[in-house]
Structures are given as C-alpha cells and as structure tokens.
Amino acid sequence: MIKKGFIAGIVMVGIVLALAAFTGKWSYLYFVSGTMGAVSLVLALAYLIDSIVLGNTGTFFSAKKTRKVSRVEDAKRFGAIAVPNVLAALIYVAAG
C-alpha cells in the first residue's frame, strides 16, 4: 500500500511539473503540490486518529471479511502520497 501511495504522489508531482514547465509558472509547483501534500497529511492524520478512536478496521456497512479495510494502512498510504508533494514544495521554496 505504501509503494502505491508513493508512486501516486510521484505521478502527481510529475503532472504538476509538466504543467509548470508548459505554462512557465513555477509557482504552481509550490501552490498545487503544497496543497496536495497538506491535504494528504491531514487525511493521514484523520485516518490515524480514526483508527485510534474506532479501531483499526472498518466494514463500510458490511460484515463481509473481504470489505474490511485497515485504517492504519490508509493513513500510511496518504502519508506516502504527501511525501513527494511536500518535498517538491520545499525544494521550490529553498530554490526560490
């Protein structure tokens, strides 16, 4: 799950980089990647708090074992999505 999240984050940064290079506005890298990174971090924190309060697995209104999803794994995935986006925004700030 973490690898998929990290790859999704890298793809998002790649799309933002392509958009910034195409338009010539490199501030998109800060605003769009920074926003996506912040939203992903908030979602990761929300899932982590949710796992502490409600337990690790949720059933999504179904008692089937195949529908159970680990909230901690979702938190890790959103954290992995946030890493490349936050790094891209920080690199823009450091270089700017």
JSON list of C-alpha atoms in Angstrom, two decimals:
[
{"chain": "A", "resi": 1, "resn": "MET", "atom": "CA", "xyz": [0.00, 0.00, 0.00]},
{"chain": "A", "resi": 2, "resn": "ILE", "atom": "CA", "xyz": [2.82, 2.39, 0.82]},
{"chain": "A", "resi": 3, "resn": "LYS", "atom": "CA", "xyz": [4.51, 1.80, -2.55]},
{"chain": "A", "resi": 4, "resn": "LYS", "atom": "CA", "xyz": [1.27, 2.53, -4.40]},
{"chain": "A", "resi": 5, "resn": "GLY", "atom": "CA", "xyz": [0.80, 5.75, -2.44]},
{"chain": "A", "resi": 6, "resn": "PHE", "atom": "CA", "xyz": [4.37, 6.85, -3.05]},
{"chain": "A", "resi": 7, "resn": "ILE", "atom": "CA", "xyz": [4.06, 6.14, -6.77]},
{"chain": "A", "resi": 8, "resn": "ALA", "atom": "CA", "xyz": [0.76, 8.06, -6.88]},
{"chain": "A", "resi": 9, "resn": "GLY", "atom": "CA", "xyz": [2.48, 11.00, -5.17]},
{"chain": "A", "resi": 10, "resn": "ILE", "atom": "CA", "xyz": [5.34, 10.92, -7.67]},
{"chain": "A", "resi": 11, "resn": "VAL", "atom": "CA", "xyz": [2.86, 10.84, -10.56]},
{"chain": "A", "resi": 12, "resn": "MET", "atom": "CA", "xyz": [1.05, 13.85, -9.07]},
{"chain": "A", "resi": 13, "resn": "VAL", "atom": "CA", "xyz": [4.31, 15.78, -8.78]},
{"chain": "A", "resi": 14, "resn": "GLY", "atom": "CA", "xyz": [5.18, 14.81, -12.36]},
{"chain": "A", "resi": 15, "resn": "ILE", "atom": "CA", "xyz": [1.88, 16.16, -13.63]},
{"chain": "A", "resi": 16, "resn": "VAL", "atom": "CA", "xyz": [2.38, 19.41, -11.71]},
{"chain": "A", "resi": 17, "resn": "LEU", "atom": "CA", "xyz": [5.95, 19.68, -13.02]},
{"chain": "A", "resi": 18, "resn": "ALA", "atom": "CA", "xyz": [4.72, 19.19, -16.58]},
{"chain": "A", "resi": 19, "resn": "LEU", "atom": "CA", "xyz": [2.03, 21.83, -16.06]},
{"chain": "A", "resi": 20, "resn": "ALA", "atom": "CA", "xyz": [4.53, 24.26, -14.55]},
{"chain": "A", "resi": 21, "resn": "ALA", "atom": "CA", "xyz": [7.03, 23.68, -17.37]},
{"chain": "A", "resi": 22, "resn": "PHE", "atom": "CA", "xyz": [4.32, 24.05, -20.03]},
{"chain": "A", "resi": 23, "resn": "THR", "atom": "CA", "xyz": [2.94, 27.31, -18.62]},
{"chain": "A", "resi": 24, "resn": "GLY", "atom": "CA", "xyz": [6.24, 28.68, -17.33]},
{"chain": "A", "resi": 25, "resn": "LYS", "atom": "CA", "xyz": [4.72, 29.44, -13.92]},
{"chain": "A", "resi": 26, "resn": "TRP", "atom": "CA", "xyz": [6.85, 27.51, -11.46]},
{"chain": "A", "resi": 27, "resn": "SER", "atom": "CA", "xyz": [4.81, 28.84, -8.56]},
{"chain": "A", "resi": 28, "resn": "TYR", "atom": "CA", "xyz": [2.28, 26.13, -9.46]},
{"chain": "A", "resi": 29, "resn": "LEU", "atom": "CA", "xyz": [4.76, 23.69, -8.00]},
{"chain": "A", "resi": 30, "resn": "TYR", "atom": "CA", "xyz": [4.52, 25.40, -4.63]},
{"chain": "A", "resi": 31, "resn": "PHE", "atom": "CA", "xyz": [0.79, 26.03, -4.58]},
{"chain": "A", "resi": 32, "resn": "VAL", "atom": "CA", "xyz": [-0.56, 22.83, -6.15]},
{"chain": "A", "resi": 33, "resn": "SER", "atom": "CA", "xyz": [1.98, 20.35, -4.77]},
{"chain": "A", "resi": 34, "resn": "GLY", "atom": "CA", "xyz": [1.98, 22.05, -1.40]},
{"chain": "A", "resi": 35, "resn": "THR", "atom": "CA", "xyz": [-1.80, 21.94, -1.23]},
{"chain": "A", "resi": 36, "resn": "MET", "atom": "CA", "xyz": [-1.94, 18.28, -2.27]},
{"chain": "A", "resi": 37, "resn": "GLY", "atom": "CA", "xyz": [0.74, 17.45, 0.28]},
{"chain": "A", "resi": 38, "resn": "ALA", "atom": "CA", "xyz": [-1.06, 19.31, 3.05]},
{"chain": "A", "resi": 39, "resn": "VAL", "atom": "CA", "xyz": [-4.40, 17.68, 2.21]},
{"chain": "A", "resi": 40, "resn": "SER", "atom": "CA", "xyz": [-2.75, 14.25, 2.15]},
{"chain": "A", "resi": 41, "resn": "LEU", "atom": "CA", "xyz": [-1.13, 14.88, 5.53]},
{"chain": "A", "resi": 42, "resn": "VAL", "atom": "CA", "xyz": [-4.46, 15.99, 7.01]},
{"chain": "A", "resi": 43, "resn": "LEU", "atom": "CA", "xyz": [-6.15, 12.86, 5.63]},
{"chain": "A", "resi": 44, "resn": "ALA", "atom": "CA", "xyz": [-3.37, 10.66, 7.01]},
{"chain": "A", "resi": 45, "resn": "LEU", "atom": "CA", "xyz": [-3.76, 12.26, 10.42]},
{"chain": "A", "resi": 46, "resn": "ALA", "atom": "CA", "xyz": [-7.54, 11.90, 10.26]},
{"chain": "A", "resi": 47, "resn": "TYR", "atom": "CA", "xyz": [-7.30, 8.19, 9.40]},
{"chain": "A", "resi": 48, "resn": "LEU", "atom": "CA", "xyz": [-4.76, 7.67, 12.17]},
{"chain": "A", "resi": 49, "resn": "ILE", "atom": "CA", "xyz": [-6.98, 9.36, 14.76]},
{"chain": "A", "resi": 50, "resn": "ASP", "atom": "CA", "xyz": [-9.95, 7.42, 13.39]},
{"chain": "A", "resi": 51, "resn": "SER", "atom": "CA", "xyz": [-8.06, 4.15, 13.86]},
{"chain": "A", "resi": 52, "resn": "ILE", "atom": "CA", "xyz": [-7.30, 5.06, 17.46]},
{"chain": "A", "resi": 53, "resn": "VAL", "atom": "CA", "xyz": [-10.89, 6.06, 18.25]},
{"chain": "A", "resi": 54, "resn": "LEU", "atom": "CA", "xyz": [-12.88, 3.49, 16.27]},
{"chain": "A", "resi": 55, "resn": "GLY", "atom": "CA", "xyz": [-10.45, 0.62, 15.93]},
{"chain": "A", "resi": 56, "resn": "ASN", "atom": "CA", "xyz": [-8.19, -0.50, 13.14]},
{"chain": "A", "resi": 57, "resn": "THR", "atom": "CA", "xyz": [-10.68, -1.94, 10.65]},
{"chain": "A", "resi": 58, "resn": "GLY", "atom": "CA", "xyz": [-13.90, -0.62, 9.24]},
{"chain": "A", "resi": 59, "resn": "THR", "atom": "CA", "xyz": [-16.54, -2.61, 7.46]},
{"chain": "A", "resi": 60, "resn": "PHE", "atom": "CA", "xyz": [-18.19, 0.06, 5.30]},
{"chain": "A", "resi": 61, "resn": "PHE", "atom": "CA", "xyz": [-21.69, -1.09, 6.33]},
{"chain": "A", "resi": 62, "resn": "SER", "atom": "CA", "xyz": [-20.91, -4.71, 5.53]},
{"chain": "A", "resi": 63, "resn": "ALA", "atom": "CA", "xyz": [-19.98, -7.62, 7.73]},
{"chain": "A", "resi": 64, "resn": "LYS", "atom": "CA", "xyz": [-18.10, -9.38, 4.92]},
{"chain": "A", "resi": 65, "resn": "LYS", "atom": "CA", "xyz": [-14.46, -10.05, 5.65]},
{"chain": "A", "resi": 66, "resn": "THR", "atom": "CA", "xyz": [-13.48, -9.02, 2.13]},
{"chain": "A", "resi": 67, "resn": "ARG", "atom": "CA", "xyz": [-14.76, -5.47, 2.75]},
{"chain": "A", "resi": 68, "resn": "LYS", "atom": "CA", "xyz": [-12.64, -4.76, 5.81]},
{"chain": "A", "resi": 69, "resn": "VAL", "atom": "CA", "xyz": [-10.10, -2.02, 5.31]},
{"chain": "A", "resi": 70, "resn": "SER", "atom": "CA", "xyz": [-7.25, -1.19, 7.67]},
{"chain": "A", "resi": 71, "resn": "ARG", "atom": "CA", "xyz": [-7.39, 2.46, 8.67]},
{"chain": "A", "resi": 72, "resn": "VAL", "atom": "CA", "xyz": [-3.72, 2.46, 9.61]},
{"chain": "A", "resi": 73, "resn": "GLU", "atom": "CA", "xyz": [-2.80, 1.27, 6.11]},
{"chain": "A", "resi": 74, "resn": "ASP", "atom": "CA", "xyz": [-4.91, 4.08, 4.64]},
{"chain": "A", "resi": 75, "resn": "ALA", "atom": "CA", "xyz": [-3.09, 6.56, 6.88]},
{"chain": "A", "resi": 76, "resn": "LYS", "atom": "CA", "xyz": [0.26, 5.20, 5.68]},
{"chain": "A", "resi": 77, "resn": "ARG", "atom": "CA", "xyz": [-0.88, 5.47, 2.05]},
{"chain": "A", "resi": 78, "resn": "PHE", "atom": "CA", "xyz": [-1.92, 9.11, 2.43]},
{"chain": "A", "resi": 79, "resn": "GLY", "atom": "CA", "xyz": [1.35, 9.83, 4.22]},
{"chain": "A", "resi": 80, "resn": "ALA", "atom": "CA", "xyz": [3.26, 8.27, 1.34]},
{"chain": "A", "resi": 81, "resn": "ILE", "atom": "CA", "xyz": [1.30, 10.40, -1.13]},
{"chain": "A", "resi": 82, "resn": "ALA", "atom": "CA", "xyz": [2.19, 13.52, 0.86]},
{"chain": "A", "resi": 83, "resn": "VAL", "atom": "CA", "xyz": [5.96, 12.95, 0.93]},
{"chain": "A", "resi": 84, "resn": "PRO", "atom": "CA", "xyz": [6.81, 13.72, -2.75]},
{"chain": "A", "resi": 85, "resn": "ASN", "atom": "CA", "xyz": [4.38, 16.64, -2.84]},
{"chain": "A", "resi": 86, "resn": "VAL", "atom": "CA", "xyz": [5.74, 18.27, 0.30]},
{"chain": "A", "resi": 87, "resn": "LEU", "atom": "CA", "xyz": [9.32, 17.69, -0.88]},
{"chain": "A", "resi": 88, "resn": "ALA", "atom": "CA", "xyz": [8.57, 19.35, -4.22]},
{"chain": "A", "resi": 89, "resn": "ALA", "atom": "CA", "xyz": [7.06, 22.37, -2.47]},
{"chain": "A", "resi": 90, "resn": "LEU", "atom": "CA", "xyz": [10.01, 22.60, -0.07]},
{"chain": "A", "resi": 91, "resn": "ILE", "atom": "CA", "xyz": [12.52, 22.39, -2.93]},
{"chain": "A", "resi": 92, "resn": "TYR", "atom": "CA", "xyz": [10.69, 25.23, -4.70]},
{"chain": "A", "resi": 93, "resn": "VAL", "atom": "CA", "xyz": [10.83, 27.35, -1.52]},
{"chain": "A", "resi": 94, "resn": "ALA", "atom": "CA", "xyz": [14.53, 26.58, -0.96]},
{"chain": "A", "resi": 95, "resn": "ALA", "atom": "CA", "xyz": [15.45, 27.32, -4.57]},
{"chain": "A", "resi": 96, "resn": "GLY", "atom": "CA", "xyz": [13.25, 30.40, -4.86]}
]
